[in-house]
Amino acid sequence: MAEARSFQGKRARRAEEKAARRADILRVAERMFASEPYESITVARLAREAGIGKGTVYLYFPTKEALFLTLVGEKLQAWLQEVLRQLEAHEGPVEHAVVEVLTLSLAERPHLLALLSMVHSILERNVEVRMVLGFKMGLIEALGPVARWLDDAMPAFSEGDGMTFLLWAHSAMVGMFQAFAPGGNAALALQDPRVAVLARDPLVALQSALAAWLRGWKTTGAVVGEG
Amino acid sequence: MAEARSFQGKRARRAEEKAARRADILRVAERMFASEPYESITVARLAREAGIGKGTVYLYFPTKEALFLTLVGEKLQAWLQEVLRQLEAHEGPVEHAVVEVLTLSLAERPHLLALLSMVHSILERNVEVRMVLGFKMGLIEALGPVARWLDDAMPAFSEGDGMTFLLWAHSAMVGMFQAFAPGGNAALALQDPRVAVLARDPLVALQSALAAWLRGWKTTGAVVGEG
Amino acid sequence: MAEARSFQGKRARRAEEKAARRADILRVAERMFASEPYESITVARLAREAGIGKGTVYLYFPTKEALFLTLVGEKLQAWLQEVLRQLEAHEGPVEHAVVEVLTLSLAERPHLLALLSMVHSILERNVEVRMVLGFKMGLIEALGPVARWLDDAMPAFSEGDGMTFLLWAHSAMVGMFQAFAPGGNAALALQDPRVAVLARDPLVALQSALAAWLRGWKTTGAVVGEG
Amino acid sequence: MAEARSFQGKRARRAEEKAARRADILRVAERMFASEPYESITVARLAREAGIGKGTVYLYFPTKEALFLTLVGEKLQAWLQEVLRQLEAHEGPVEHAVVEVLTLSLAERPHLLALLSMVHSILERNVEVRMVLGFKMGLIEALGPVARWLDDAMPAFSEGDGMTFLLWAHSAMVGMFQAFAPGGNAALALQDPRVAVLARDPLVALQSALAAWLRGWKTTGAVVGEG
DNA sequence: TATGAATGAGTATTCATTCAT
DNA sequence: CATGAATGAATACTCATTCAT
């Protein structure tokens, strides 16, 4: 029995170590992504910076894409939990709170938008359907509580409108980030005064857009996705 | 095939013939993009399907990216011109017309959204700043008349709001297309009933979102340049 | 008869024009080669700078290599003619004159060495045997008089030694130029003090080497090339 | 073929095994270069003939040029070591020994001259300065002992003359090889009796030229760096 | 003659992933 | 468990030359 416990202990310790190493890898990936584009991050360098072997990365994640998809999922869930927490503690008009909470919490996570914008390009290639599905189900799980809170708290919202609003918001976030905070040469081009009218602050634009949506909200009816 | 090879062996000596061949190449590119992702399109195959030599493609476009950027620009301008035409001929409430015209004309151009969603990934890499700038200036030129029409026709719009609305709409279009009409495995995953709540019709969503924006519109002030 | 003469005149004028245009092309090629490596010179740019069409270049030279081979031949012949002229007018010891004339006249033709060093790499590829042979026969024709002059004027030389010496000199010129006046990164590397011992002035080295050969000359016997 | 594939499937984990595989690659490169020009050798074929994957080549050498530069360096050092060994064991007049040793040892290494003649064309393009510098420093290290031996053993040599003589010899070797043992169509042209006077045996010419230099040697003074 | 539009061969290199050790 | 050596697929672009006009 002592032996068994010891074995259990070992396994537990092992499991802890594994989780820690997995977290390590994700942390390194996050740090790297903060300063360089996805394509320029090689698994070899990621492993080296994490102090492990290349092959070891593949003991924890089946592919490079899966690794970053996991990262996005975690950051997204953490953000949504924080959003829910802040919403539940809000004061003043709910519409105002919703807009504020969403945009301000996003401002504190500068890389989240870049990660989110990457999801579709990543999801669409090199990841198995099963994993995409897993990600999306995790997303629903994270969105759910916020959506339900919105359904309840927003006077103009009928059931399901919370989720619709969140999906719209997500689309706007991604679209505006790509348009107003592009990378590479597009960023340089945006600095030219001749195209100044196209240069907007992504978070300001998002804020205005979300507020307008809420002001003009009209329930969309029981929306159930097309098959 | 015979049609595609219509130019083979001939030499485009007059500006007219050269423009025709250029248009030919763009047409082939458009056709190919309609059925496969950008990355899988090789210049060699594009040339073969156009019935010309690889090198000939490079007589008309400096790079593969420039070719597709030109394609997007042309389709975008054509769409915006059509939008303006329909807006000027609209009947009934202007808000309703704006939403209808934008979404219905988009529905008639099934590949435009895919092209638009590609722009940022293309612009951000492999294209010279000068060319990005050229594209963006062309975009402004095409957006301008529509934006001004909106400024005038929309009671709730102050000067500049037309352009802001169009930029928001563009962002929403791109973001919603990526979220609701993804490619590859993401499309397959979206068909699973467990994530049905994430599966929306992109054009319906866009329509509702644009309408909500207009209903809730509150002038954003004279927004110029980056905030 | 008048008509025939007129025709002859036309032909003659045409012939003159052709020669002039051919010379034009060579002059432009020479100017370009003076400031950039052979590989970076494109026929298209050469034609443009000469104010003619690409195809026109090929009316005067069968290949790019042939064009430059012709250029080398002309410069080489001009140089050897000048060398002979100066040798015939020399004063003082003949050995000294030979070395001086060869190196000083070379110093006045800064690009000749680069052209000469190119010959073998060019000859070995893309030029028909017949043309290589023509070049070499022209070379013999130009070397001949100088070689014979050397045979006569140099006390230590037997018949044939003049040509042998010239061939040795040519080899040394090419070898030393490649070693001591390289292009690209090799030139940069040579500037490093750690390899200073390898950095020599090519003309000084050539001068010393030629002088040493003459001082130590011993007739090599009737050398007739291996078949 | 079986021999070439001796490593296939194995993994070189120890430094010893890695050195062996590296040597293997160099050996294959040497064999290929013996029968075809550098440009026609593709890394893909090199790898196939070595029984390894394309990528594996790049595990051992950063570029194709670096691979061949390494090859030249190794052969050159081996040759110079052999030269020094034979010089130290020479009998009879030192001048005679120097000429004999240099030319005869070269005759036993038929591909060395081709390799050496390639160096400048390779060094001048596609290789980083650092690597050129490394090559040149290795060259100095290999030349040094021979140069010093010459300084001591040759009565006519002052300090530094040994190195000067070796550099001259190197230039003559390269120049004469290119002139008298060309490749491609130039070789064919040289067989024509009309240019027989240009056809010399490169090693015989080198031998005579070196002997003449030594006979006529006059110290050049302490030559250091560029003149 | 002159033109320039058309052609198409040709290749080094990276990097995610596997699997022998 | 961990490692890192080995793998190999995959592709835009240039430019000398030709030949229809």
PDB file of C-alpha atoms (C1' of nucleotides) in Angstrom, chain C residues 21 53-56 60, chain E residues 1-6:
ATOM      1  CA  ARG C  21      25.635  50.512 -84.541  1.00  0.00           C
ATOM      2  CA  GLY C  53      15.397  47.159 -79.279  1.00  0.00           C
ATOM      3  CA  LYS C  54      16.355  43.909 -77.577  1.00  0.00           C
ATOM      4  CA  GLY C  55      16.013  41.953 -80.765  1.00  0.00           C
ATOM      5  CA  THR C  56      18.294  44.324 -82.598  1.00  0.00           C
ATOM      6  CA  TYR C  60      24.670  42.035 -84.579  1.00  0.00           C
TER       7      TYR C  60
ATOM      8  C1'  DT E   1      15.572  45.967 -90.541  1.00  0.00           C
ATOM      9  C1'  DA E   2      13.749  46.622 -86.150  1.00  0.00           C
ATOM     10  C1'  DT E   3      11.012  45.601 -82.486  1.00  0.00           C
ATOM     11  C1'  DG E   4       9.522  43.795 -78.006  1.00  0.00           C
ATOM     12  C1'  DA E   5       6.006  40.353 -76.586  1.00  0.00           C
ATOM     13  C1'  DA E   6       6.373  35.756 -75.468  1.00  0.00           C
TER      14       DA E   6
END
